Structure formats: structure tokens, C-alpha cells
Coordinates of C-alpha atoms in Angstrom, one line a residue:
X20 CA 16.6 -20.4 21.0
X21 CA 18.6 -18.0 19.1
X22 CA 16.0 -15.4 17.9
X23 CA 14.2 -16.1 21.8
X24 CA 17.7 -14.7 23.0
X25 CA 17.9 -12.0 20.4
X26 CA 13.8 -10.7 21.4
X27 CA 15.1 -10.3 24.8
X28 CA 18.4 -8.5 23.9
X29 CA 16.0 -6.1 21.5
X30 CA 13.5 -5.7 24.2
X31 CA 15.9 -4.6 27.0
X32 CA 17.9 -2.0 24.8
X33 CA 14.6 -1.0 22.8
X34 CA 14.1 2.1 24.8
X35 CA 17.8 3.4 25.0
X36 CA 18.1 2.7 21.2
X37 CA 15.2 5.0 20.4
X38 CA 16.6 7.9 22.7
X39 CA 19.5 8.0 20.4
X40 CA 18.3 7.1 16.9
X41 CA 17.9 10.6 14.7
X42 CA 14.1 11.1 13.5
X43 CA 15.1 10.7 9.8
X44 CA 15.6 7.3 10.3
X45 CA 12.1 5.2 10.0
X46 CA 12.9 2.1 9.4
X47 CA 12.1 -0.4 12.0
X48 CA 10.7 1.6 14.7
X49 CA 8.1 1.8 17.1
X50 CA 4.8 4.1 15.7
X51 CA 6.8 4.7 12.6
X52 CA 6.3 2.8 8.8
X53 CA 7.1 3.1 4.9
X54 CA 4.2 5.0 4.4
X55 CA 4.3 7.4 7.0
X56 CA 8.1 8.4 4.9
X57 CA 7.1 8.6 1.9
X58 CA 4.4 10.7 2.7
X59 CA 6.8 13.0 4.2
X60 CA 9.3 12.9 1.2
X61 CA 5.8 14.4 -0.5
X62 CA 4.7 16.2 1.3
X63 CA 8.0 18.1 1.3
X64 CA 7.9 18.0 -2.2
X65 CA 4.2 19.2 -2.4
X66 CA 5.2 22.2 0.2
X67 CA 7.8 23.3 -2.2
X68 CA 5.5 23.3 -5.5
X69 CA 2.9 25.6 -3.6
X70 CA 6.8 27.7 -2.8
X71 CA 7.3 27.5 -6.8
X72 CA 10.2 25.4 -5.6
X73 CA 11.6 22.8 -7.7
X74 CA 12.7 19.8 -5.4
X75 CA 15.9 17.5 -6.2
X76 CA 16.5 14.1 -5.1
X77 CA 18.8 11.4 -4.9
X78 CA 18.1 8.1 -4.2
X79 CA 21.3 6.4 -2.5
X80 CA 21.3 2.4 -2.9
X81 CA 23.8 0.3 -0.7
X82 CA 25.0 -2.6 -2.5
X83 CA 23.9 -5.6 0.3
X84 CA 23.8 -2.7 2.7
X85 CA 23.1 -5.4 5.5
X86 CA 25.8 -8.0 4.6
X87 CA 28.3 -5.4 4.4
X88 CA 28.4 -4.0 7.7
X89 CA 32.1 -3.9 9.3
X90 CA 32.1 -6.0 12.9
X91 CA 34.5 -4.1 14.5
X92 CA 33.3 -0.6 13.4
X93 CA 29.3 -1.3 14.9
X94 CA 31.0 -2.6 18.1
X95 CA 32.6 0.8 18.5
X96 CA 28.9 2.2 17.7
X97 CA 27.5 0.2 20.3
X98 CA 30.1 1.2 22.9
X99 CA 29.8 4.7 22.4
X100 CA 25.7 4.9 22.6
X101 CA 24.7 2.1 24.5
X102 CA 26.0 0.3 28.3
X103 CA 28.9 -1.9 27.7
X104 CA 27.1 -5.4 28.3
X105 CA 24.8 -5.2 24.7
X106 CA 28.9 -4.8 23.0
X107 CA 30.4 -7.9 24.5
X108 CA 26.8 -9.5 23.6
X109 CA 26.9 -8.7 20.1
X110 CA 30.3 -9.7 19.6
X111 CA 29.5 -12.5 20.5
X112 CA 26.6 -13.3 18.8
X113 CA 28.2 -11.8 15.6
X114 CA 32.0 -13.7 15.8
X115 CA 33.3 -17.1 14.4
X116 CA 29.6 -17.4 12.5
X117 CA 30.2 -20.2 9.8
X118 CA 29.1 -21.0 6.7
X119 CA 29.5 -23.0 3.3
X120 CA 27.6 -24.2 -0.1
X121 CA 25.9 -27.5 -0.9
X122 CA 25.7 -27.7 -4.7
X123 CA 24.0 -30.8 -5.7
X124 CA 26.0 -33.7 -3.9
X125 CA 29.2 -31.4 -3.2
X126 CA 30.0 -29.0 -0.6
X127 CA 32.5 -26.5 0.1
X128 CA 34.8 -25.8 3.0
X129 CA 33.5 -23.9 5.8
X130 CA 34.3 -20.2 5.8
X131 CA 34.3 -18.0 8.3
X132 CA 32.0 -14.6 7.9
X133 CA 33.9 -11.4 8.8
X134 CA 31.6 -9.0 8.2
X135 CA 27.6 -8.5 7.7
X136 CA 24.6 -9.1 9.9
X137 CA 22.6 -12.1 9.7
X138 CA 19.9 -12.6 7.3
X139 CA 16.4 -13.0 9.4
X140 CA 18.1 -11.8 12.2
X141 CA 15.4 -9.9 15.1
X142 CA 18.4 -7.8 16.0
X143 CA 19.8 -7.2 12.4
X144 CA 17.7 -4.5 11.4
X145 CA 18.1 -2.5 15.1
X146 CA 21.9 -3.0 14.2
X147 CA 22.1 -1.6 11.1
X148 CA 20.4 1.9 12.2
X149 CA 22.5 2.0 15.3
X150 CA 25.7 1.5 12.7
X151 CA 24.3 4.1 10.5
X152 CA 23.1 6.3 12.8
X153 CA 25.8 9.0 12.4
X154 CA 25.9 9.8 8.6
X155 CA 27.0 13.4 7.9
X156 CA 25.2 16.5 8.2
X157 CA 23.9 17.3 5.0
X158 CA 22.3 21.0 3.2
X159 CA 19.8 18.3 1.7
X160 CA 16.9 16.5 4.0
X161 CA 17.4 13.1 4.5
X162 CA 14.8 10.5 4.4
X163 CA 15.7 7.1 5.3
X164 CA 14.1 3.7 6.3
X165 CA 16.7 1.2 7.2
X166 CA 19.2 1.3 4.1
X167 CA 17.0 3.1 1.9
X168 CA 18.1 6.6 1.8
X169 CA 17.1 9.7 0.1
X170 CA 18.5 13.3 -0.1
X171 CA 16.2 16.1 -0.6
X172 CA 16.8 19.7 -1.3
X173 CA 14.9 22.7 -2.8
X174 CA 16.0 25.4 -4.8
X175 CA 14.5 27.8 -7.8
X176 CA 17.1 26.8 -10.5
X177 CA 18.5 23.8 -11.6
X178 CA 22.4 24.6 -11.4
X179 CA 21.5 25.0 -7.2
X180 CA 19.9 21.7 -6.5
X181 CA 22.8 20.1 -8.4
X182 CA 25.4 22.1 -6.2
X183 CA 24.0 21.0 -3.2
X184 CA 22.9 17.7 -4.1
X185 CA 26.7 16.9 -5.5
X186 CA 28.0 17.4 -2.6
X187 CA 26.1 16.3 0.1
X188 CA 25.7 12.4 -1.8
X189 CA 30.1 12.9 -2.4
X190 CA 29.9 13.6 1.9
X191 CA 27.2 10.6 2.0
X192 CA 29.3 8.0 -0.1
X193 CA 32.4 8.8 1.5
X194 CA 31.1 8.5 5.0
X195 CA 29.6 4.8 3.3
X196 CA 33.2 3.9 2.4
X197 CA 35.2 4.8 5.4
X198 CA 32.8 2.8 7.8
X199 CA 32.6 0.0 4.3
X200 CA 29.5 0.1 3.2
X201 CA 29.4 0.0 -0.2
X202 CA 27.6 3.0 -2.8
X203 CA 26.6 1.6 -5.9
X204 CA 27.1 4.7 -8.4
X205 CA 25.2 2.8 -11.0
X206 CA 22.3 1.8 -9.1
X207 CA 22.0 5.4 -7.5
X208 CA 19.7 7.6 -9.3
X209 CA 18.5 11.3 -9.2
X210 CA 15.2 12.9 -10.0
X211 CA 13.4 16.2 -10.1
X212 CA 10.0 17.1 -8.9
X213 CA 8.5 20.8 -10.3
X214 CA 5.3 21.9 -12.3
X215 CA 7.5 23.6 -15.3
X216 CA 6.6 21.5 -18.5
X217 CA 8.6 23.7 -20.3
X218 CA 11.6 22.2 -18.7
X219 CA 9.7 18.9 -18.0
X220 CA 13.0 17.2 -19.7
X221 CA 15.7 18.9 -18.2
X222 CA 17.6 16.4 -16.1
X223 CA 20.0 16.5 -12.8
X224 CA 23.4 16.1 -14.0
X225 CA 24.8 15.3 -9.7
X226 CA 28.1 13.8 -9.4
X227 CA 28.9 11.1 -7.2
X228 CA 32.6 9.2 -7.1
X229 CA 33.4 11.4 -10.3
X230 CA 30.8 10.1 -12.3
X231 CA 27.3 11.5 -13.0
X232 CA 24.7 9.6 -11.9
X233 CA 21.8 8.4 -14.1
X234 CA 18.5 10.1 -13.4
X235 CA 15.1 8.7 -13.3
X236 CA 12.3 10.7 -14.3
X237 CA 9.8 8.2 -12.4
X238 CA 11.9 6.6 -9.3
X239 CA 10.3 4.3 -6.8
X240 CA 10.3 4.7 -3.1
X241 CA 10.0 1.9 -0.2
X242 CA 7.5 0.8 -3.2
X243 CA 5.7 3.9 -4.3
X244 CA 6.5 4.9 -8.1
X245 CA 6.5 8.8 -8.0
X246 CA 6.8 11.1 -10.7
X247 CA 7.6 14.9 -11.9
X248 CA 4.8 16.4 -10.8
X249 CA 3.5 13.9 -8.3
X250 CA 0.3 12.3 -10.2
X251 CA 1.0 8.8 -9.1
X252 CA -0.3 7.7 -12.4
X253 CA 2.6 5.6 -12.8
X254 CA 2.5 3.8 -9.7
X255 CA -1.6 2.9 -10.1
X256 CA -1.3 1.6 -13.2
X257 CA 1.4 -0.7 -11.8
X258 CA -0.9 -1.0 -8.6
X259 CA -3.8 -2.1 -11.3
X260 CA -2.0 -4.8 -12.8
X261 CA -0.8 -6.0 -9.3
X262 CA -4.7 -6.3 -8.5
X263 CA -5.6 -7.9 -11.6
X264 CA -3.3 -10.5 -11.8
X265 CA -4.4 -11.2 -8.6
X266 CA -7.9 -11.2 -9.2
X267 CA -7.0 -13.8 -11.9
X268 CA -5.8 -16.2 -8.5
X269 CA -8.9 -15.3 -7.1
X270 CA -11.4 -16.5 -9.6
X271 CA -9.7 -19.6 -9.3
X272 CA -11.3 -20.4 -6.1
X273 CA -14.8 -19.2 -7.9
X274 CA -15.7 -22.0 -10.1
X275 CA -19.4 -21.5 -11.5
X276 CA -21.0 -24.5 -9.7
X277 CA -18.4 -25.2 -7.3
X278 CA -16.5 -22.4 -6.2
X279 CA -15.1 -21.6 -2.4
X280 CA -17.9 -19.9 -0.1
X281 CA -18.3 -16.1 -0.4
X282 CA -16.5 -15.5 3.7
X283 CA -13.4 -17.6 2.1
X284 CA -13.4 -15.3 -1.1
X285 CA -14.2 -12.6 1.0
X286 CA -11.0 -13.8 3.3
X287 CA -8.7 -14.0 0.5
X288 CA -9.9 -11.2 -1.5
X289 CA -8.8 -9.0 2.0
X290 CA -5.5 -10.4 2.0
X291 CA -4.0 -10.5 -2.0
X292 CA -6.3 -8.0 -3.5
X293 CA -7.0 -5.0 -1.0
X294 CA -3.4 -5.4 0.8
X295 CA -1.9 -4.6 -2.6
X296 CA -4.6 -1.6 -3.7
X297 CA -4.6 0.1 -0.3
X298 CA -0.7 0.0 0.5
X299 CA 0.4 4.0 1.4
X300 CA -2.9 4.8 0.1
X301 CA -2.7 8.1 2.5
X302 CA -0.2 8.6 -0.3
X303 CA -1.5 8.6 -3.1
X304 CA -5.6 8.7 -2.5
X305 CA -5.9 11.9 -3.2
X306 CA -4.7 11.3 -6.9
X307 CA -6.9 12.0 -10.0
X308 CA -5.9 8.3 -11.7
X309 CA -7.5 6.3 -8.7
X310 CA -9.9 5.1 -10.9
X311 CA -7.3 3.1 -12.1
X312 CA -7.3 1.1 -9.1
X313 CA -10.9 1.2 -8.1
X314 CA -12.0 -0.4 -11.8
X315 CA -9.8 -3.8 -10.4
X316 CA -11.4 -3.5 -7.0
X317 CA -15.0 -4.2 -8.2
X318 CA -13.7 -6.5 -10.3
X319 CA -12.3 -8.1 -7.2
X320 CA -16.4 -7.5 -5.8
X321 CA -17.9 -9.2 -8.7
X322 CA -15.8 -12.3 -8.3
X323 CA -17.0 -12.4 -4.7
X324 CA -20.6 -11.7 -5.1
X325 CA -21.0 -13.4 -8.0
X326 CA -22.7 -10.3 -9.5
X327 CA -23.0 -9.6 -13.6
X328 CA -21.0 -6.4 -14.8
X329 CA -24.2 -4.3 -15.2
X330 CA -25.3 -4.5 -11.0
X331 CA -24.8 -1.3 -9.4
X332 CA -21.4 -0.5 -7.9
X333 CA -22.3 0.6 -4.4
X334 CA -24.6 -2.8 -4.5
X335 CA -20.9 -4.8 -4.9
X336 CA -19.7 -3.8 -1.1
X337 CA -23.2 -4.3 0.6
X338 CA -22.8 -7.9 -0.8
X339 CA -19.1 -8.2 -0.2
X340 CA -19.6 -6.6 2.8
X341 CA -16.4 -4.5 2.0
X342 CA -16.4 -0.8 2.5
X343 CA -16.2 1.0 -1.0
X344 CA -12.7 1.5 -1.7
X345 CA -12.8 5.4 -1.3
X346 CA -14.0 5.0 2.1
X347 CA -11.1 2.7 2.9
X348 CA -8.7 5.1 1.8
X349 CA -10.2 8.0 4.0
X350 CA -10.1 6.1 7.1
X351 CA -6.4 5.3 6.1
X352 CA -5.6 8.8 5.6
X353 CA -7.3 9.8 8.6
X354 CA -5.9 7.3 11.3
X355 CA -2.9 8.5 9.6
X356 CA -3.3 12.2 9.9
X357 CA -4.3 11.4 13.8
X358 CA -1.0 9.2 14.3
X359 CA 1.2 12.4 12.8
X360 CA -0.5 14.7 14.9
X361 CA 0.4 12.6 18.0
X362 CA 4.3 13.0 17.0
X363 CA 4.9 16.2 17.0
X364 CA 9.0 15.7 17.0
X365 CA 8.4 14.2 13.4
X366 CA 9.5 16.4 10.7
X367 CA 6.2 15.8 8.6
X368 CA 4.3 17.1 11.5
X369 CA 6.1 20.1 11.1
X370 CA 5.5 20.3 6.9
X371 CA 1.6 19.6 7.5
X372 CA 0.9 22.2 10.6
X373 CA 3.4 25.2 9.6
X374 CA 2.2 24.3 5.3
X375 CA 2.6 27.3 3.2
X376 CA 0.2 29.4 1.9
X377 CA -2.0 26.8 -0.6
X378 CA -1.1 29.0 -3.8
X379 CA -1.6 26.6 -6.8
X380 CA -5.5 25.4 -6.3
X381 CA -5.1 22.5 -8.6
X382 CA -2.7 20.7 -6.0
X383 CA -4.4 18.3 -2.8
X384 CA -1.5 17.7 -0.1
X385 CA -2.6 15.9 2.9
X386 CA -3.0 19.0 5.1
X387 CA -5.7 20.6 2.9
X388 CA -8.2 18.9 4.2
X389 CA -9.0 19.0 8.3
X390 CA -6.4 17.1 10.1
X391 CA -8.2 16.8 13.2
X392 CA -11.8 15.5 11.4
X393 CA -12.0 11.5 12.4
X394 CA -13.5 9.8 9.5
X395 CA -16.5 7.4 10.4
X396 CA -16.3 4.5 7.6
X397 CA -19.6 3.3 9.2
X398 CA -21.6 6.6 9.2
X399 CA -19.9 7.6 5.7
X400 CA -20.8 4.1 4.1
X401 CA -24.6 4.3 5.5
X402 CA -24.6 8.4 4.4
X403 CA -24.0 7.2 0.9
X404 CA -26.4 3.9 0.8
X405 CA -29.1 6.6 1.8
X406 CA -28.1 9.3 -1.0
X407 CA -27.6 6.2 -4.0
X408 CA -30.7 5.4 -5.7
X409 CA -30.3 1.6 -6.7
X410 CA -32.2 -1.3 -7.9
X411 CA -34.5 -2.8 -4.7
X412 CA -32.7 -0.6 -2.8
X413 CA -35.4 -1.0 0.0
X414 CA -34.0 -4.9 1.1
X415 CA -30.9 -3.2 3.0
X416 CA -31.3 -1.1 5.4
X417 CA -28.0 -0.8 6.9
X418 CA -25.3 -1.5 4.2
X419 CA -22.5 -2.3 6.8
X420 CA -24.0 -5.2 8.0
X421 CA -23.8 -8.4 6.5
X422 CA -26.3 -9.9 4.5
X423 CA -27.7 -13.7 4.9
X424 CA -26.9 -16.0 2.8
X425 CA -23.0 -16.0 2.7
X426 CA -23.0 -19.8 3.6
X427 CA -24.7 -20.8 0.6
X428 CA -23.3 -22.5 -1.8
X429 CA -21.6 -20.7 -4.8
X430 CA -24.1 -21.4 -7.1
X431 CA -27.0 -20.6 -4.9
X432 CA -25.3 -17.1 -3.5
X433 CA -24.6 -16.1 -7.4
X434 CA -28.0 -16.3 -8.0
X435 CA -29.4 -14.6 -4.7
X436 CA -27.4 -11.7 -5.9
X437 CA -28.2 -11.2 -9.0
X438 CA -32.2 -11.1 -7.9
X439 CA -30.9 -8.7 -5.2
X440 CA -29.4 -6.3 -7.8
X441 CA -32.2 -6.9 -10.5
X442 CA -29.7 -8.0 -13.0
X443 CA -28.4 -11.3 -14.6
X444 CA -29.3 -13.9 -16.9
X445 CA -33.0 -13.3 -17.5
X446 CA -34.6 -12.7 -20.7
X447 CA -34.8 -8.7 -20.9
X448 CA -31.0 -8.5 -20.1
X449 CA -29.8 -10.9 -22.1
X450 CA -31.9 -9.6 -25.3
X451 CA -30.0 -6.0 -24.2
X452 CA -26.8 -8.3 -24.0
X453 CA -27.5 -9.3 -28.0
X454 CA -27.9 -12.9 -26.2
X455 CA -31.5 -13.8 -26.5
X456 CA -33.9 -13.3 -29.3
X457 CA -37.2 -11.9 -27.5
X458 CA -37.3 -10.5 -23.8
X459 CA -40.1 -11.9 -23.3
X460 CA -41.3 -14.9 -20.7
X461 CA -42.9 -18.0 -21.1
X462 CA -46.1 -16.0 -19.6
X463 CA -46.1 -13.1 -22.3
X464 CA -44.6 -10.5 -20.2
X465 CA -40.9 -9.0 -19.9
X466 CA -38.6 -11.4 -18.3
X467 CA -36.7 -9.0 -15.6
X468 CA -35.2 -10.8 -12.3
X469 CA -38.2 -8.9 -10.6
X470 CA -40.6 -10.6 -12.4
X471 CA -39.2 -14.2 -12.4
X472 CA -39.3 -13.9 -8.3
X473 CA -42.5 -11.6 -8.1
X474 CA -44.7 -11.5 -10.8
X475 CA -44.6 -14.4 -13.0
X476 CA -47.2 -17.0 -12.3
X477 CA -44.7 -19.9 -13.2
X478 CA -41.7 -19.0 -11.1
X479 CA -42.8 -16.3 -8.6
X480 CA -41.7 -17.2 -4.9
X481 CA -44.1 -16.3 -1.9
X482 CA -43.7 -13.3 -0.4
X483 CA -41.7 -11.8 -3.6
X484 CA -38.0 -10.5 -3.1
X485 CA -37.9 -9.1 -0.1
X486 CA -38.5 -12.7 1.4
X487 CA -36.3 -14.5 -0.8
X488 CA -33.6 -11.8 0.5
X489 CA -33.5 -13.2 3.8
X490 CA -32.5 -17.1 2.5
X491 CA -34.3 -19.1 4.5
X492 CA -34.9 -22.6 3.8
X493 CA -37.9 -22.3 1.6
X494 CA -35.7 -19.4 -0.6
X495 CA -33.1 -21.8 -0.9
X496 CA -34.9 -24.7 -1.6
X497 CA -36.8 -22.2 -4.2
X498 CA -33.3 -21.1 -5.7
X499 CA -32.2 -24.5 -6.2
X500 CA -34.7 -25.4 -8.4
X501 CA -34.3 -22.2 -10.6
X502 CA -32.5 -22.6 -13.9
X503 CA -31.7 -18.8 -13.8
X504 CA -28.0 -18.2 -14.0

């Protein structure tokens, strides 16, 4: 009953809390996301290496930013910004809360909780960005989502971006403690973004609370590892292991014999694997490491299908039916591009329309490519089945679609595949594989998937692959009796 009474508090001051919210705060709002700010924060960095601009950064952390929120000092907030009923509400909702600890058999008194927002709370996160709403004016940009906030500023030299940055995080963390949040100047790092290797060590020396702050040559961003000179290869190879472990979960459910159906694998393959690989992929796609990534993604394929390491790759997503990753990521980037374009108050509207002049031909920011151009997964996905030149390429003729036999057992759908892509455990593959003595078949001729189902006199199925393809009940009935794995 609580959280029903807190969606209808949020819902009725929704629209008069978005009037006065500034547009560097992202977190928690309506059309806005993680991704869409850290693609701003580099973007701006990107528009300052094609400047020859080196870009400083600090990246402010709140000690338990949320539980550390003064009662009395957000019900001023709220007074001063919003109509005097959603005040005497809050305080309400927010006084005399109670709590205490059970530790084994024992408990504790109750104490009263003067300060913070509740955890879980519908209204908590609105809360805070109304309570933080009114931090300084700063020289540096500011980038925030909810408590995570980063200062920005560009300069040619060194000595300036430590000037400025100094004293704008000093202005920042004093405004923090007078309204008692709490700056953590160990936690707090600085970084520097440039193309100078010569100076690829040089470090920020910025001063916050009288002590220098410890800079991070790789610091991570709502979850987005960046680095000097913005090649993500940091953050993919963290991605990659992410996926991999991952993959290891999913070929649990994809024993040899037994194994969950391919539209469950398919399900949860969606879900822990491509969530992970594709988060701000608008990002990062663009990066020349993304192989990293891609490498676990077939992987991820292979356990679906069923398919040997030797089928082709674009053959993996026609019998995943799963886009190829790359494609995914376009569409990504462009629904994003098309959502920017829409907002033109944003400041990374702004950095992608009025870009400077693309000097340094190396670099691919988000708005050298056309902005406006809506990418087609489907017509991009069948443009490139058309151009490939596979093994029995001829049994699909639209890759997007999905092929029969996704109900079979795992056993039986293992095998369909691997006659689909012309490779698996047949005589001529595994005598390339070191695996089998002689290539050859029982009936004299080289044993290739293509001859087991069409040409061998033993084995050969009527009407050859392209009717075993469509697993009917003779194919499976033929499939089950096949002691090809």
C-alpha cells in the first residue's frame, strides 16, 4: 500500500518535477538513460580530440549519497519548487521511520532514522535529484545520473584543466557538505582523455578538501570502463569475460542428449548473454576491439544451435534466429541517434549537430555517420545472407525467419544443424580434426555430411537435404536413427 501511495504521489508531481530538473541531471527521467550520458560525456570528449583538446575529468562519489540526505533541508527543496501539499506529504512519509537489527536470536532497540531516503523507495530516486538539483555553477560540464556525477572541462595544457577542475570539485564538495552529503576524497578520482602518447603518463594532480585526489588512468562510468584515448578495449575485455562466464551458465542447460529446447536457450541466451554484450553498445560499437565481444557471442550461438566450431558464422544467427551481433548494435545506435535528434534541449544534441570540423580521420564519433539514416536490421541481415557464400546456402531463403525444427529435441536439433551447415562429426572432418584414421565411408567414398544425407546408398534420406531441412516426421524419424553426432 505504501509504494501504491508513493506511484500516485510520483505520478501527480511527475510533470512539475521535470519542468524544474536542470538537463545535466539523467538519472531517473522520462526518455533519458545511462547510455544516452555516457555517450554524451564522449562525445564531448571525442569533440575535443578532433579541437586537439585535452579533456579532464573528475569523477565525484557520495559516500551513501541516498542515505545521507538531510530531512529538513529537501523539505525546504520541495517547498521552494513544488505546491505546498507534496512538502507536508513527504514529511510525512519520511518522519518517525523505525528501525533495528536482528542478529541471530538477539535484537536491538529500535532507533529512529533522521536522515536518508528509503531504500526501494518509488519516490527516493525523484527525491534525491529534486535535493540535488541546485549544485553550483561550475567552469567544468557536469554530467550526472542520480548521485553519479562527473565534471568535465577542456583545455590545451595540463596546468588549465587542473585550475579549473580544482576549483569547481572544492565549490562541488562544499555545496555536498553544507546541505550533508558526504564527498568521499578517497573514492573520488580524476582522469585525462587526449591523443598525446608522449605525455600518455602525465597525471591530474586536482585538489579536493586539501588533498590530491588519486587519478585513474581507466575510470568507469554508470558501468562503461573508458580510457585515455577512448578505445574501450578495457571495458570489452571486461564485457568478454562477463559473456563467457555466462556462456558457462548457459551450457548448463545444453546437456548432449538432454539439454533444454533451442526457444528456451534461445530465451535465456537473450536475457544473460546479449543484455550483458549489448549494454551502451551506441557507445562503444564503433570501437576497433569489438571482436572481443563478438568471439563470446558465437560462442553463445554454438551453444544454441548446437553447431561445431568450423560452421560458418553468418549460418549461427539463421539458426539462432538472432541478428548478427553487428546488426544489433546498428539498430542500437540508430534508434539512439533518432531519440537524440527528438531532444533537441539535450546538450549531446547540441555536440552531435554543431560537431567540429572531423580533423583526425582515424577517430569514429557517433555523428560521423548520417544521423537521420534508420537502420533496417531485417533488410541489412537479408542484404548480407544474399552477399555470404556459405555451405547449402540455397535451404534459406530469408535468414530472418525462423527455421523448423526448434521443437526438437536437443539431440535431434544438434544434428539437423550440423547437416544444415555441412559440418560435424562425419568422417572427412573428423580425419581434418586428427580424429579418425581414413575419411572415407563404409561405401568407398568421402564421408562429408552431404553425402551421409544425399549420396550414400546406406544412409541417404529421400529427397536429400533440402527435405530433411524442413523436419517433418519422416526427417525426424530419419535423424533419430542416425548415429552421426
Amino acid at each position: 500500500m505504501f509504494k501504491t501511495l508513493e506511484r500516485i504521489i510520483l505520478q501527480r508531481i511527475e510533470a512539475d518535477v521535470e519542468a524544474t530538473l536542470t538537463v545535466d541531471q539523467a538519472g531517473f527521467r522520462k526518455g533519458r538513460n545511462t547510455c544516452d550520458q555516457v555517450l554524451a560525456l564522449t562525445t564531448f570528449i571525442e569533440n575535443g580530440f578532433q579541437e586537439n583538446l585535452k579533456t579532464g575529468a573528475v569523477f565525484l562519489d557520495l559516500t551513501a549519497a541516498y542515505d545521507t540526505v538531510w530531512h529538513k533541508g529537501l523539505l525546504v527543496k520541495l517547498a521552494r519548487s513544488l505546491p505546498s501539499w507534496v512538502a507536508h506529504t513527504v514529511e510525512l512519509l519520511l518522519k518517525d521511520r523505525q528501525f533495528r537489527v536482528h542478529f541471530g536470536d538477539n535484537k536491538s532497540t529500535w532507533r529512529k532514522q533522521p536522515n536518508g531516503l528509503p531504500q526501494g523507495s518509488v519516490l527516493a530516486p525523484t527525491l534525491f535529484n529534486i535535493y540535488t538539483n541546485d549544485l553550483p555553477m561550475t567552469t567544468s560540464r557536469k554530467f550526472a545520473y542520480a548521485d553519479d556525477i562527473c565534471l568535465g572541462t577542456q583545455a590545451k595544457s595540463f596546468e588549465e584543466l587542473e585550475s579549473t577542475l580544482s576549483t569547481d570539485i572544492s565549490n562541488v564538495a562544499q555545496y555536498c557538505r553544507d546541505w550533508r552529503l558526504q564527498p568521499s576524497v578517497t573514492k573520488t578520482v580524476a582522469s585525462v582523455f587526449h591523443l598525446h602518447n608522449a605525455s600518455a603518463a602525465r597525471q591530474l594532480k586536482i585538489v579536493m578538501d586539501g588533498k590530491v585526489l588519486r587519478h585513474e588512468a581507466s575510470p568507469t562510468y554508470l558501468g562503461v570502463t573508458l580510457d585515455r584515448s577512448l578505445t574501450y578495449h578495457h571495458h570489452l575485455q571486461k564485457t568478454s569475460a562477463k559473456i563467457k562466464s555466462r556462456n558457462n551458465i548457459l551450457g548448463r542447460l545444453a546437456g548432449t542428449t538432454w539439454g533444454a529446447s533451442a526457444r528456451t536457450l534461445r530465451t535465456s541466451a537473450l536475457a544473460l548473454c546479449y543484455s550483458t554484450a549489448e549494454y551502451c553498445a551506441p557507445v562503444w560499437e564503433r570501437s576497433a576491439h569489438v571482436n572481443l565481444v563478438d568471439i563470446q557471442l558465437n560462442t553463445t550461438m554454438r551453444t544454441i544451435t548446437g553447431a561445431v566450431r568450423a560452421s560458418s558464422i553468418p549460418w549461427l544467427s539463421v539458426l539462432s534466429n538472432i541478428a548478427p551481433p553487428h546488426i544489433r548494435r546498428a539498430e542500437l545506435t540508430s534508434k539512439m541517434a533518432q531519440k537524440i535528434l527528438s531532444m533537441p534541449n539535450l546538450p549531446l544534441h547540441s555536440d552531435l549537430l554543431n560537431h567540429p570540423r572531423a580533423r583526425l580521420k582515424s577517430r569514429h564519433p557517433l555523428w560521423n555517420k548520417d544521423l537521420h539514416q534508420v537502420v533496417s536490421p531485417t533488410i541489412l541481415w537479408r542484404d548480407e545472407w544474399s552477399a555470404t557464400d556459405v555451405r547449402n546456402k540455397f535451404l534459406v531463403s530469408d535468414p530472418t525467419k525462423q527455421l523448423p525444427g526448434m521443437d526438437l529435441p536437443r539431440r535431434l536439433w544438434t544434428t539437423l544443424n550440423r547437416f544444415r551447415t555441412d559440418h560435424g562429426h562425419c568422417g572427412a572432418d573428423l580425419h581434418r580434426w586428427g580424429q579418425a584414421i581414413t575419411p572415407l565411408c563404409e561405401c568407398g567414398d568421402e564421408q562429408t555430411m552431404r553425402h551421409i544425407v544425399d549420396d550414400c546408398a546406406r544412409t541417404r534420406f529421400p529427397g536429400g537435404i533440402q527435405a530433411l531441412h524442413e523436419a517433418d516426421a519422416d526427417g525426424r524419424a530419419w535423424l533419430s536413427a542416425t548415429c552421426i553426432r
